Amino acid sequence: MKKIFTLISVALVAMSVNAQELWTAEDLDVDALNTTSTPNTNPNMKKIADIFPSDPGAEAVLAATNTQPNTLQDYFFEAKTASITLRGVSTPNSDAKQGEAWQKSGGAGTNMALDTDLCDVKFTSYVKPKAGNPAIESVEYFYVNDNGDEVGPRYAEVYWSEGCGMVPGRGCYYEITAAATGKLKIGIYVNKGNHATYIVDKATGVHIPAANIDVAVFYQNNGFPYEGSVEEGTAKYLNEGKMPDDFIVQHTNACTQNRPCLGYLTLQVEAGKTYYLFNPKSQLGVYGFQFGEGGAGISNMKADNGNNAQRYNLAGQKVSNDFKGVVIENGRKMMVK
């Protein structure tokens, strides 16, 4: 009887570890997203009440005192699973056209998608805004040029930087709130591969350390990932490892190509905390996310199709191939006797 209860206990623990919550951007209706908005009420987002007789320059605009609340609109979507709420925010400029807040890109069988057999999780499409770098301070203004024409809207902005202690107030960013502690894997598309991508703790404004984030990315390359083929199932990650110290995902493993890249960020999130995901100088797209409670240390960024796949116990610790009991290998649970 004791053995039976032990087996049941092990099975329940294994089920807990394997329980995965999944959301994919493929489910989003971007046409609907682009018709619904709310006013941006962040006090750091302002507009100049007057029209300047000439271009005053960004410093003068940011120092101006004749400001009033902005009239910008935030377009957002909210994706929820049992443990994770992801809120995507896009703040187009005031002269943006209909449909510029959110766009969906990618598709099955393209290099814009994470749908190769080597990808875990598989995603087919991502959503991103057309424009709107995330700013912690922004002032909208108009001026008259040398020809007497009114120019604008223009924006003098301050973007997030290390040590500023703030989070974005407009632009393109994603707010992630965790109701449970566990591993979160996010599929991302970085439009400018040479720009840094951060995950910031909302409460402190401080970014998650690079050593706490796993990275696995491809490059966009004329219809294929950088190495191999999506269609043939031979696509390979060029960059895989820990987030580099400069937070430029394409610098993982010291490989550098200045073009868009797509892949995964994996990190441990804590229950009750909110995080911001953004790239201060570029658009950032999201394919979706996967969340699993427990299993700290297991990132499972891709499957190892060879015979030397690493095994882990239920605590997320590496074990040898002669370990007996419940193990996780290539993201799959199995009993080794």
mmCIF file of C-alpha atoms in Angstrom:
data_model
loop_
_atom_site.group_PDB
_atom_site.id
_atom_site.type_symbol
_atom_site.label_atom_id
_atom_site.label_comp_id
_atom_site.label_asym_id
_atom_site.label_seq_id
_atom_site.Cartn_x
_atom_site.Cartn_y
_atom_site.Cartn_z
ATOM 1 C CA MET A 1 0.000 0.000 0.000
ATOM 2 C CA LYS A 2 2.844 2.401 0.822
ATOM 3 C CA LYS A 3 4.365 1.808 -2.642
ATOM 4 C CA ILE A 4 1.022 2.616 -4.292
ATOM 5 C CA PHE A 5 0.749 5.934 -2.458
ATOM 6 C CA THR A 6 4.356 6.719 -3.388
ATOM 7 C CA LEU A 7 3.665 6.075 -7.056
ATOM 8 C CA ILE A 8 0.540 8.243 -6.935
ATOM 9 C CA SER A 9 2.528 11.034 -5.296
ATOM 10 C CA VAL A 10 5.238 10.836 -7.966
ATOM 11 C CA ALA A 11 2.620 10.858 -10.716
ATOM 12 C CA LEU A 12 0.917 13.937 -9.272
ATOM 13 C CA VAL A 13 4.211 15.794 -9.001
ATOM 14 C CA ALA A 14 5.080 14.860 -12.579
ATOM 15 C CA MET A 15 1.679 16.048 -13.801
ATOM 16 C CA SER A 16 2.254 19.360 -12.024
ATOM 17 C CA VAL A 17 5.650 19.809 -13.664
ATOM 18 C CA ASN A 18 4.325 18.913 -17.104
ATOM 19 C CA ALA A 19 1.251 21.144 -16.887
ATOM 20 C CA GLN A 20 1.817 23.820 -19.528
ATOM 21 C CA GLU A 21 -0.239 26.904 -20.277
ATOM 22 C CA LEU A 22 -0.046 28.135 -23.856
ATOM 23 C CA TRP A 23 -1.188 31.242 -25.715
ATOM 24 C CA THR A 24 -0.495 32.066 -29.348
ATOM 25 C CA ALA A 25 -0.856 35.341 -31.247
ATOM 26 C CA GLU A 26 -2.400 33.349 -34.101
ATOM 27 C CA ASP A 27 -5.686 33.684 -32.194
ATOM 28 C CA LEU A 28 -5.712 37.496 -32.260
ATOM 29 C CA ASP A 29 -8.084 39.439 -34.507
ATOM 30 C CA VAL A 30 -5.930 42.467 -35.358
ATOM 31 C CA ASP A 31 -8.738 44.197 -37.258
ATOM 32 C CA ALA A 32 -10.754 44.281 -34.055
ATOM 33 C CA LEU A 33 -7.721 45.433 -32.056
ATOM 34 C CA ASN A 34 -7.278 48.417 -34.363
ATOM 35 C CA THR A 35 -10.804 49.690 -33.762
ATOM 36 C CA THR A 36 -10.714 49.813 -29.945
ATOM 37 C CA SER A 37 -8.604 52.219 -27.930
ATOM 38 C CA THR A 38 -8.408 54.047 -24.610
ATOM 39 C CA PRO A 39 -6.914 57.478 -23.874
ATOM 40 C CA ASN A 40 -3.285 57.501 -22.769
ATOM 41 C CA THR A 41 -3.380 59.199 -19.356
ATOM 42 C CA ASN A 42 0.289 58.883 -18.385
ATOM 43 C CA PRO A 43 1.346 62.303 -16.982
ATOM 44 C CA ASN A 44 4.778 61.994 -18.623
ATOM 45 C CA MET A 45 3.154 61.988 -22.064
ATOM 46 C CA LYS A 46 2.399 65.640 -22.980
ATOM 47 C CA LYS A 47 1.832 67.997 -25.883
ATOM 48 C CA ILE A 48 2.850 71.608 -26.495
ATOM 49 C CA ALA A 49 -0.059 74.035 -26.413
ATOM 50 C CA ASP A 50 1.432 76.360 -29.058
ATOM 51 C CA ILE A 51 3.028 76.057 -32.485
ATOM 52 C CA PHE A 52 6.730 76.934 -32.504
ATOM 53 C CA PRO A 53 7.805 79.551 -35.100
ATOM 54 C CA SER A 54 10.748 77.269 -35.980
ATOM 55 C CA ASP A 55 12.029 73.873 -34.975
ATOM 56 C CA PRO A 56 13.203 74.323 -31.373
ATOM 57 C CA GLY A 57 15.019 70.997 -31.083
ATOM 58 C CA ALA A 58 14.333 68.099 -28.736
ATOM 59 C CA GLU A 59 16.006 69.586 -25.661
ATOM 60 C CA ALA A 60 13.940 72.770 -25.824
ATOM 61 C CA VAL A 61 10.750 70.784 -26.337
ATOM 62 C CA LEU A 62 11.411 68.546 -23.334
ATOM 63 C CA ALA A 63 12.188 71.617 -21.205
ATOM 64 C CA ALA A 64 9.064 73.522 -22.291
ATOM 65 C CA THR A 65 6.562 74.484 -19.606
ATOM 66 C CA ASN A 66 3.609 75.370 -21.852
ATOM 67 C CA THR A 67 2.389 71.798 -22.014
ATOM 68 C CA GLN A 68 -0.951 70.101 -21.598
ATOM 69 C CA PRO A 69 -2.128 66.479 -21.379
ATOM 70 C CA ASN A 70 -1.617 64.487 -24.560
ATOM 71 C CA THR A 71 -4.441 63.252 -26.769
ATOM 72 C CA LEU A 72 -2.807 59.957 -27.726
ATOM 73 C CA GLN A 73 -4.723 56.676 -27.783
ATOM 74 C CA ASP A 74 -3.494 53.306 -26.512
ATOM 75 C CA TYR A 75 -4.492 50.222 -28.478
ATOM 76 C CA PHE A 76 -4.045 47.050 -26.483
ATOM 77 C CA PHE A 77 -4.790 43.363 -26.337
ATOM 78 C CA GLU A 78 -4.947 41.090 -23.343
ATOM 79 C CA ALA A 79 -4.004 37.400 -23.427
ATOM 80 C CA LYS A 80 -4.747 35.307 -20.338
ATOM 81 C CA THR A 81 -4.046 31.815 -19.126
ATOM 82 C CA ALA A 82 -4.575 30.530 -15.589
ATOM 83 C CA SER A 83 -1.228 31.922 -14.398
ATOM 84 C CA ILE A 84 -0.137 34.590 -16.892
ATOM 85 C CA THR A 85 -1.737 37.787 -18.156
ATOM 86 C CA LEU A 86 0.056 39.434 -21.082
ATOM 87 C CA ARG A 87 -1.083 42.918 -22.077
ATOM 88 C CA GLY A 88 0.290 44.301 -25.330
ATOM 89 C CA VAL A 89 0.264 48.093 -25.676
ATOM 90 C CA SER A 90 0.668 50.133 -28.858
ATOM 91 C CA THR A 91 0.513 53.947 -28.889
ATOM 92 C CA PRO A 92 0.534 55.287 -32.456
ATOM 93 C CA ASN A 93 1.354 58.929 -33.147
ATOM 94 C CA SER A 94 -1.665 61.227 -33.271
ATOM 95 C CA ASP A 95 -1.636 61.310 -37.099
ATOM 96 C CA ALA A 96 -1.538 57.509 -37.454
ATOM 97 C CA LYS A 97 -3.949 55.897 -39.894
ATOM 98 C CA GLN A 98 -6.494 53.207 -39.157
ATOM 99 C CA GLY A 99 -4.846 49.814 -38.846
ATOM 100 C CA GLU A 100 -1.397 51.064 -37.831
ATOM 101 C CA ALA A 101 -1.667 50.133 -34.165
ATOM 102 C CA TRP A 102 -1.279 46.365 -34.574
ATOM 103 C CA GLN A 103 -0.252 44.097 -37.433
ATOM 104 C CA LYS A 104 0.013 40.324 -37.737
ATOM 105 C CA SER A 105 2.908 38.788 -39.651
ATOM 106 C CA GLY A 106 4.418 35.389 -40.322
ATOM 107 C CA GLY A 107 2.609 32.240 -41.303
ATOM 108 C CA ALA A 108 3.239 28.520 -41.467
ATOM 109 C CA GLY A 109 6.333 27.452 -43.391
ATOM 110 C CA THR A 110 8.063 30.835 -43.412
ATOM 111 C CA ASN A 111 11.139 32.151 -41.690
ATOM 112 C CA MET A 112 8.877 34.616 -39.914
ATOM 113 C CA ALA A 113 7.493 31.707 -37.863
ATOM 114 C CA LEU A 114 8.767 29.319 -35.214
ATOM 115 C CA ASP A 115 7.154 26.224 -36.678
ATOM 116 C CA THR A 116 10.117 23.922 -37.394
ATOM 117 C CA ASP A 117 10.386 20.517 -35.720
ATOM 118 C CA LEU A 118 13.315 21.898 -33.740
ATOM 119 C CA CYS A 119 11.174 24.623 -32.159
ATOM 120 C CA ASP A 120 9.561 24.166 -28.786
ATOM 121 C CA VAL A 121 6.971 25.726 -28.651
ATOM 122 C CA LYS A 122 5.878 25.952 -32.312
ATOM 123 C CA PHE A 123 4.360 29.272 -33.353
ATOM 124 C CA THR A 124 3.172 30.387 -36.784
ATOM 125 C CA SER A 125 2.478 34.130 -36.526
ATOM 126 C CA TYR A 126 3.404 37.112 -34.414
ATOM 127 C CA VAL A 127 1.753 40.441 -33.666
ATOM 128 C CA LYS A 128 3.554 43.774 -33.534
ATOM 129 C CA PRO A 129 2.780 47.488 -33.838
ATOM 130 C CA LYS A 130 3.712 49.325 -37.013
ATOM 131 C CA ALA A 131 5.639 51.964 -35.056
ATOM 132 C CA GLY A 132 6.080 53.447 -31.624
ATOM 133 C CA ASN A 133 9.285 53.028 -29.647
ATOM 134 C CA PRO A 134 8.489 52.804 -25.931
ATOM 135 C CA ALA A 135 9.115 56.125 -24.183
ATOM 136 C CA ILE A 136 9.209 57.064 -20.498
ATOM 137 C CA GLU A 137 8.669 60.710 -21.440
ATOM 138 C CA SER A 138 7.188 62.151 -24.627
ATOM 139 C CA VAL A 139 6.165 65.635 -25.789
ATOM 140 C CA GLU A 140 4.213 66.202 -29.013
ATOM 141 C CA TYR A 141 4.819 69.485 -30.836
ATOM 142 C CA PHE A 142 4.336 71.371 -34.114
ATOM 143 C CA TYR A 143 6.523 74.006 -35.729
ATOM 144 C CA VAL A 144 6.659 76.193 -38.845
ATOM 145 C CA ASN A 145 9.444 75.485 -41.345
ATOM 146 C CA ASP A 146 11.330 77.938 -43.571
ATOM 147 C CA ASN A 147 8.626 77.698 -46.256
ATOM 148 C CA GLY A 148 5.946 78.716 -43.803
ATOM 149 C CA ASP A 149 4.449 75.212 -43.659
ATOM 150 C CA GLU A 150 3.233 73.692 -40.434
ATOM 151 C CA VAL A 151 5.215 70.562 -39.576
ATOM 152 C CA GLY A 152 4.051 67.906 -37.169
ATOM 153 C CA PRO A 153 3.227 66.152 -35.130
ATOM 154 C CA ARG A 154 6.786 65.638 -34.004
ATOM 155 C CA TYR A 155 7.815 63.952 -30.777
ATOM 156 C CA ALA A 156 10.670 64.692 -28.418
ATOM 157 C CA GLU A 157 11.078 61.553 -26.342
ATOM 158 C CA VAL A 158 13.173 59.973 -23.622
ATOM 159 C CA TYR A 159 13.569 56.224 -23.872
ATOM 160 C CA TRP A 160 14.180 53.736 -21.108
ATOM 161 C CA SER A 161 17.802 53.301 -20.041
ATOM 162 C CA GLU A 162 19.481 51.288 -17.316
ATOM 163 C CA GLY A 163 19.123 52.974 -13.960
ATOM 164 C CA CYS A 164 16.200 55.245 -14.870
ATOM 165 C CA GLY A 165 13.905 53.323 -12.495
ATOM 166 C CA MET A 166 10.851 53.766 -14.725
ATOM 167 C CA VAL A 167 8.744 51.755 -17.162
ATOM 168 C CA PRO A 168 7.347 52.826 -20.564
ATOM 169 C CA GLY A 169 4.383 55.175 -20.725
ATOM 170 C CA ARG A 170 3.658 54.947 -24.455
ATOM 171 C CA GLY A 171 4.794 53.094 -27.551
ATOM 172 C CA CYS A 172 5.326 49.381 -28.044
ATOM 173 C CA TYR A 173 5.640 47.265 -24.915
ATOM 174 C CA TYR A 174 4.204 44.204 -23.223
ATOM 175 C CA GLU A 175 3.098 43.994 -19.602
ATOM 176 C CA ILE A 176 3.266 40.501 -18.086
ATOM 177 C CA THR A 177 1.662 39.657 -14.742
ATOM 178 C CA ALA A 178 2.257 36.276 -13.095
ATOM 179 C CA ALA A 179 -0.259 34.675 -10.733
ATOM 180 C CA ALA A 180 2.088 31.738 -10.056
ATOM 181 C CA THR A 181 5.827 31.131 -9.892
ATOM 182 C CA GLY A 182 7.339 29.169 -12.764
ATOM 183 C CA LYS A 183 9.125 29.183 -16.114
ATOM 184 C CA LEU A 184 7.883 31.554 -18.796
ATOM 185 C CA LYS A 185 8.987 31.135 -22.404
ATOM 186 C CA ILE A 186 8.102 33.970 -24.787
ATOM 187 C CA GLY A 187 8.316 33.790 -28.568
ATOM 188 C CA ILE A 188 9.613 37.136 -29.867
ATOM 189 C CA TYR A 189 10.401 38.908 -33.136
ATOM 190 C CA VAL A 190 13.059 41.633 -32.856
ATOM 191 C CA ASN A 191 12.822 43.985 -35.816
ATOM 192 C CA LYS A 192 16.313 45.401 -35.317
ATOM 193 C CA GLY A 193 18.635 42.628 -34.205
ATOM 194 C CA ASN A 194 21.311 45.062 -33.014
ATOM 195 C CA HIS A 195 19.067 46.739 -30.427
ATOM 196 C CA ALA A 196 18.751 45.600 -26.818
ATOM 197 C CA THR A 197 15.670 43.805 -25.491
ATOM 198 C CA TYR A 198 14.829 44.021 -21.785
ATOM 199 C CA ILE A 199 12.492 42.456 -19.262
ATOM 200 C CA VAL A 200 11.957 44.940 -16.424
ATOM 201 C CA ASP A 201 10.440 44.480 -12.969
ATOM 202 C CA LYS A 202 7.561 46.985 -12.829
ATOM 203 C CA ALA A 203 7.903 47.565 -9.088
ATOM 204 C CA THR A 204 11.549 48.646 -9.280
ATOM 205 C CA GLY A 205 12.092 49.665 -12.899
ATOM 206 C CA VAL A 206 15.183 47.433 -12.861
ATOM 207 C CA HIS A 207 15.797 44.859 -15.596
ATOM 208 C CA ILE A 208 16.062 41.121 -14.974
ATOM 209 C CA PRO A 209 19.783 40.156 -14.964
ATOM 210 C CA ALA A 210 21.109 38.737 -18.223
ATOM 211 C CA ALA A 211 22.238 35.547 -16.461
ATOM 212 C CA ASN A 212 18.609 34.813 -15.550
ATOM 213 C CA ILE A 213 17.343 34.795 -19.160
ATOM 214 C CA ASP A 214 17.857 31.988 -21.687
ATOM 215 C CA VAL A 215 17.963 32.904 -25.386
ATOM 216 C CA ALA A 216 17.448 30.826 -28.531
ATOM 217 C CA VAL A 217 17.072 32.765 -31.804
ATOM 218 C CA PHE A 218 17.190 32.441 -35.573
ATOM 219 C CA TYR A 219 17.941 35.189 -38.080
ATOM 220 C CA GLN A 220 15.594 36.269 -40.833
ATOM 221 C CA ASN A 221 17.324 35.340 -44.093
ATOM 222 C CA ASN A 222 15.469 35.393 -47.392
ATOM 223 C CA GLY A 223 12.781 32.910 -46.482
ATOM 224 C CA PHE A 224 14.812 30.682 -44.149
ATOM 225 C CA PRO A 225 16.361 30.784 -40.712
ATOM 226 C CA TYR A 226 20.050 31.619 -40.788
ATOM 227 C CA GLU A 227 21.135 27.988 -40.978
ATOM 228 C CA GLY A 228 19.025 25.185 -42.450
ATOM 229 C CA SER A 229 15.489 25.070 -43.823
ATOM 230 C CA VAL A 230 12.065 25.389 -42.216
ATOM 231 C CA GLU A 231 10.435 23.365 -44.984
ATOM 232 C CA GLU A 232 12.933 20.525 -44.663
ATOM 233 C CA GLY A 233 12.883 20.540 -40.865
ATOM 234 C CA THR A 234 16.634 21.229 -40.622
ATOM 235 C CA ALA A 235 16.492 24.769 -39.230
ATOM 236 C CA LYS A 236 18.980 25.403 -36.421
ATOM 237 C CA TYR A 237 19.411 28.105 -33.846
ATOM 238 C CA LEU A 238 22.396 30.280 -34.552
ATOM 239 C CA ASN A 239 22.376 31.899 -31.123
ATOM 240 C CA GLU A 240 21.547 29.855 -28.056
ATOM 241 C CA GLY A 241 22.616 30.384 -24.483
ATOM 242 C CA LYS A 242 22.299 33.067 -21.827
ATOM 243 C CA MET A 243 21.249 36.616 -22.598
ATOM 244 C CA PRO A 244 24.448 38.582 -23.353
ATOM 245 C CA ASP A 245 25.470 41.350 -20.972
ATOM 246 C CA ASP A 246 24.493 44.051 -23.480
ATOM 247 C CA PHE A 247 21.001 42.488 -23.854
ATOM 248 C CA ILE A 248 21.322 42.334 -27.642
ATOM 249 C CA VAL A 249 19.932 38.867 -28.276
ATOM 250 C CA GLN A 250 21.902 38.388 -31.488
ATOM 251 C CA HIS A 251 25.158 38.662 -29.507
ATOM 252 C CA THR A 252 24.457 35.380 -27.736
ATOM 253 C CA ASN A 253 27.451 33.108 -28.415
ATOM 254 C CA ALA A 254 29.163 36.137 -30.032
ATOM 255 C CA CYS A 255 27.325 35.684 -33.369
ATOM 256 C CA THR A 256 26.338 38.976 -34.978
ATOM 257 C CA GLN A 257 24.122 39.733 -37.962
ATOM 258 C CA ASN A 258 22.369 43.081 -38.225
ATOM 259 C CA ARG A 259 18.996 41.876 -39.354
ATOM 260 C CA PRO A 260 15.704 40.876 -37.739
ATOM 261 C CA CYS A 261 15.744 37.797 -35.534
ATOM 262 C CA LEU A 262 13.107 35.563 -34.003
ATOM 263 C CA GLY A 263 13.139 33.021 -31.217
ATOM 264 C CA TYR A 264 12.615 32.588 -27.493
ATOM 265 C CA LEU A 265 13.356 34.229 -24.180
ATOM 266 C CA THR A 266 12.947 31.980 -21.133
ATOM 267 C CA LEU A 267 13.008 33.079 -17.502
ATOM 268 C CA GLN A 268 11.640 32.395 -14.050
ATOM 269 C CA VAL A 269 8.745 34.660 -13.050
ATOM 270 C CA GLU A 270 7.402 35.130 -9.541
ATOM 271 C CA ALA A 271 3.799 35.040 -8.374
ATOM 272 C CA GLY A 272 2.311 38.490 -7.844
ATOM 273 C CA LYS A 273 4.926 40.303 -9.909
ATOM 274 C CA THR A 274 4.483 42.315 -13.092
ATOM 275 C CA TYR A 275 7.166 42.599 -15.766
ATOM 276 C CA TYR A 276 7.585 44.790 -18.835
ATOM 277 C CA LEU A 277 9.055 43.375 -22.055
ATOM 278 C CA PHE A 278 10.289 45.910 -24.629
ATOM 279 C CA ASN A 279 13.042 47.088 -26.932
ATOM 280 C CA PRO A 280 13.742 50.801 -26.282
ATOM 281 C CA LYS A 281 14.777 51.575 -29.874
ATOM 282 C CA SER A 282 12.804 49.160 -32.008
ATOM 283 C CA GLN A 283 9.557 47.357 -32.679
ATOM 284 C CA LEU A 284 9.120 44.110 -30.819
ATOM 285 C CA GLY A 285 6.722 41.384 -31.898
ATOM 286 C CA VAL A 286 5.296 38.540 -29.814
ATOM 287 C CA TYR A 287 4.404 35.068 -31.102
ATOM 288 C CA GLY A 288 2.966 33.819 -27.838
ATOM 289 C CA PHE A 289 4.076 32.270 -24.583
ATOM 290 C CA GLN A 290 4.241 29.018 -22.644
ATOM 291 C CA PHE A 291 4.188 28.800 -18.860
ATOM 292 C CA GLY A 292 4.819 25.899 -16.511
ATOM 293 C CA GLU A 293 4.889 25.894 -12.733
ATOM 294 C CA GLY A 294 7.969 24.495 -10.987
ATOM 295 C CA GLY A 295 10.898 22.991 -12.885
ATOM 296 C CA ALA A 296 13.343 25.803 -12.167
ATOM 297 C CA GLY A 297 16.371 25.390 -14.377
ATOM 298 C CA ILE A 298 14.562 23.568 -17.195
ATOM 299 C CA SER A 299 14.324 25.814 -20.240
ATOM 300 C CA ASN A 300 13.769 23.172 -22.967
ATOM 301 C CA MET A 301 14.446 25.724 -25.675
ATOM 302 C CA LYS A 302 14.808 23.075 -28.338
ATOM 303 C CA ALA A 303 14.769 19.328 -28.663
ATOM 304 C CA ASP A 304 18.010 17.408 -28.941
ATOM 305 C CA ASN A 305 17.428 14.763 -31.567
ATOM 306 C CA GLY A 306 20.712 13.023 -30.824
ATOM 307 C CA ASN A 307 21.485 10.258 -28.369
ATOM 308 C CA ASN A 308 23.080 12.487 -25.737
ATOM 309 C CA ALA A 309 20.086 14.541 -24.613
ATOM 310 C CA GLN A 310 20.456 15.939 -21.101
ATOM 311 C CA ARG A 311 18.149 14.520 -18.451
ATOM 312 C CA TYR A 312 16.686 16.387 -15.455
ATOM 313 C CA ASN A 313 14.934 15.265 -12.295
ATOM 314 C CA LEU A 314 11.649 16.817 -11.157
ATOM 315 C CA ALA A 315 13.545 19.546 -9.277
ATOM 316 C CA GLY A 316 15.115 20.718 -12.530
ATOM 317 C CA GLN A 317 18.577 19.361 -11.670
ATOM 318 C CA LYS A 318 20.746 17.606 -14.250
ATOM 319 C CA VAL A 319 21.097 13.864 -13.673
ATOM 320 C CA SER A 320 23.257 11.182 -15.258
ATOM 321 C CA ASN A 321 21.924 8.684 -17.795
ATOM 322 C CA ASP A 322 21.972 5.922 -15.173
ATOM 323 C CA PHE A 323 19.635 7.852 -12.847
ATOM 324 C CA LYS A 324 16.556 5.805 -11.858
ATOM 325 C CA GLY A 325 13.133 7.367 -11.421
ATOM 326 C CA VAL A 326 11.045 10.048 -13.127
ATOM 327 C CA VAL A 327 13.158 12.201 -15.479
ATOM 328 C CA ILE A 328 12.543 14.885 -18.081
ATOM 329 C CA GLU A 329 14.344 14.553 -21.411
ATOM 330 C CA ASN A 330 13.729 16.756 -24.479
ATOM 331 C CA GLY A 331 10.774 18.272 -22.645
ATOM 332 C CA ARG A 332 9.118 14.868 -22.095
ATOM 333 C CA LYS A 333 8.563 13.043 -18.807
ATOM 334 C CA MET A 334 9.455 9.354 -18.560
ATOM 335 C CA MET A 335 10.086 6.708 -15.923
ATOM 336 C CA VAL A 336 13.566 5.141 -15.928
ATOM 337 C CA LYS A 337 13.847 1.810 -14.105
#
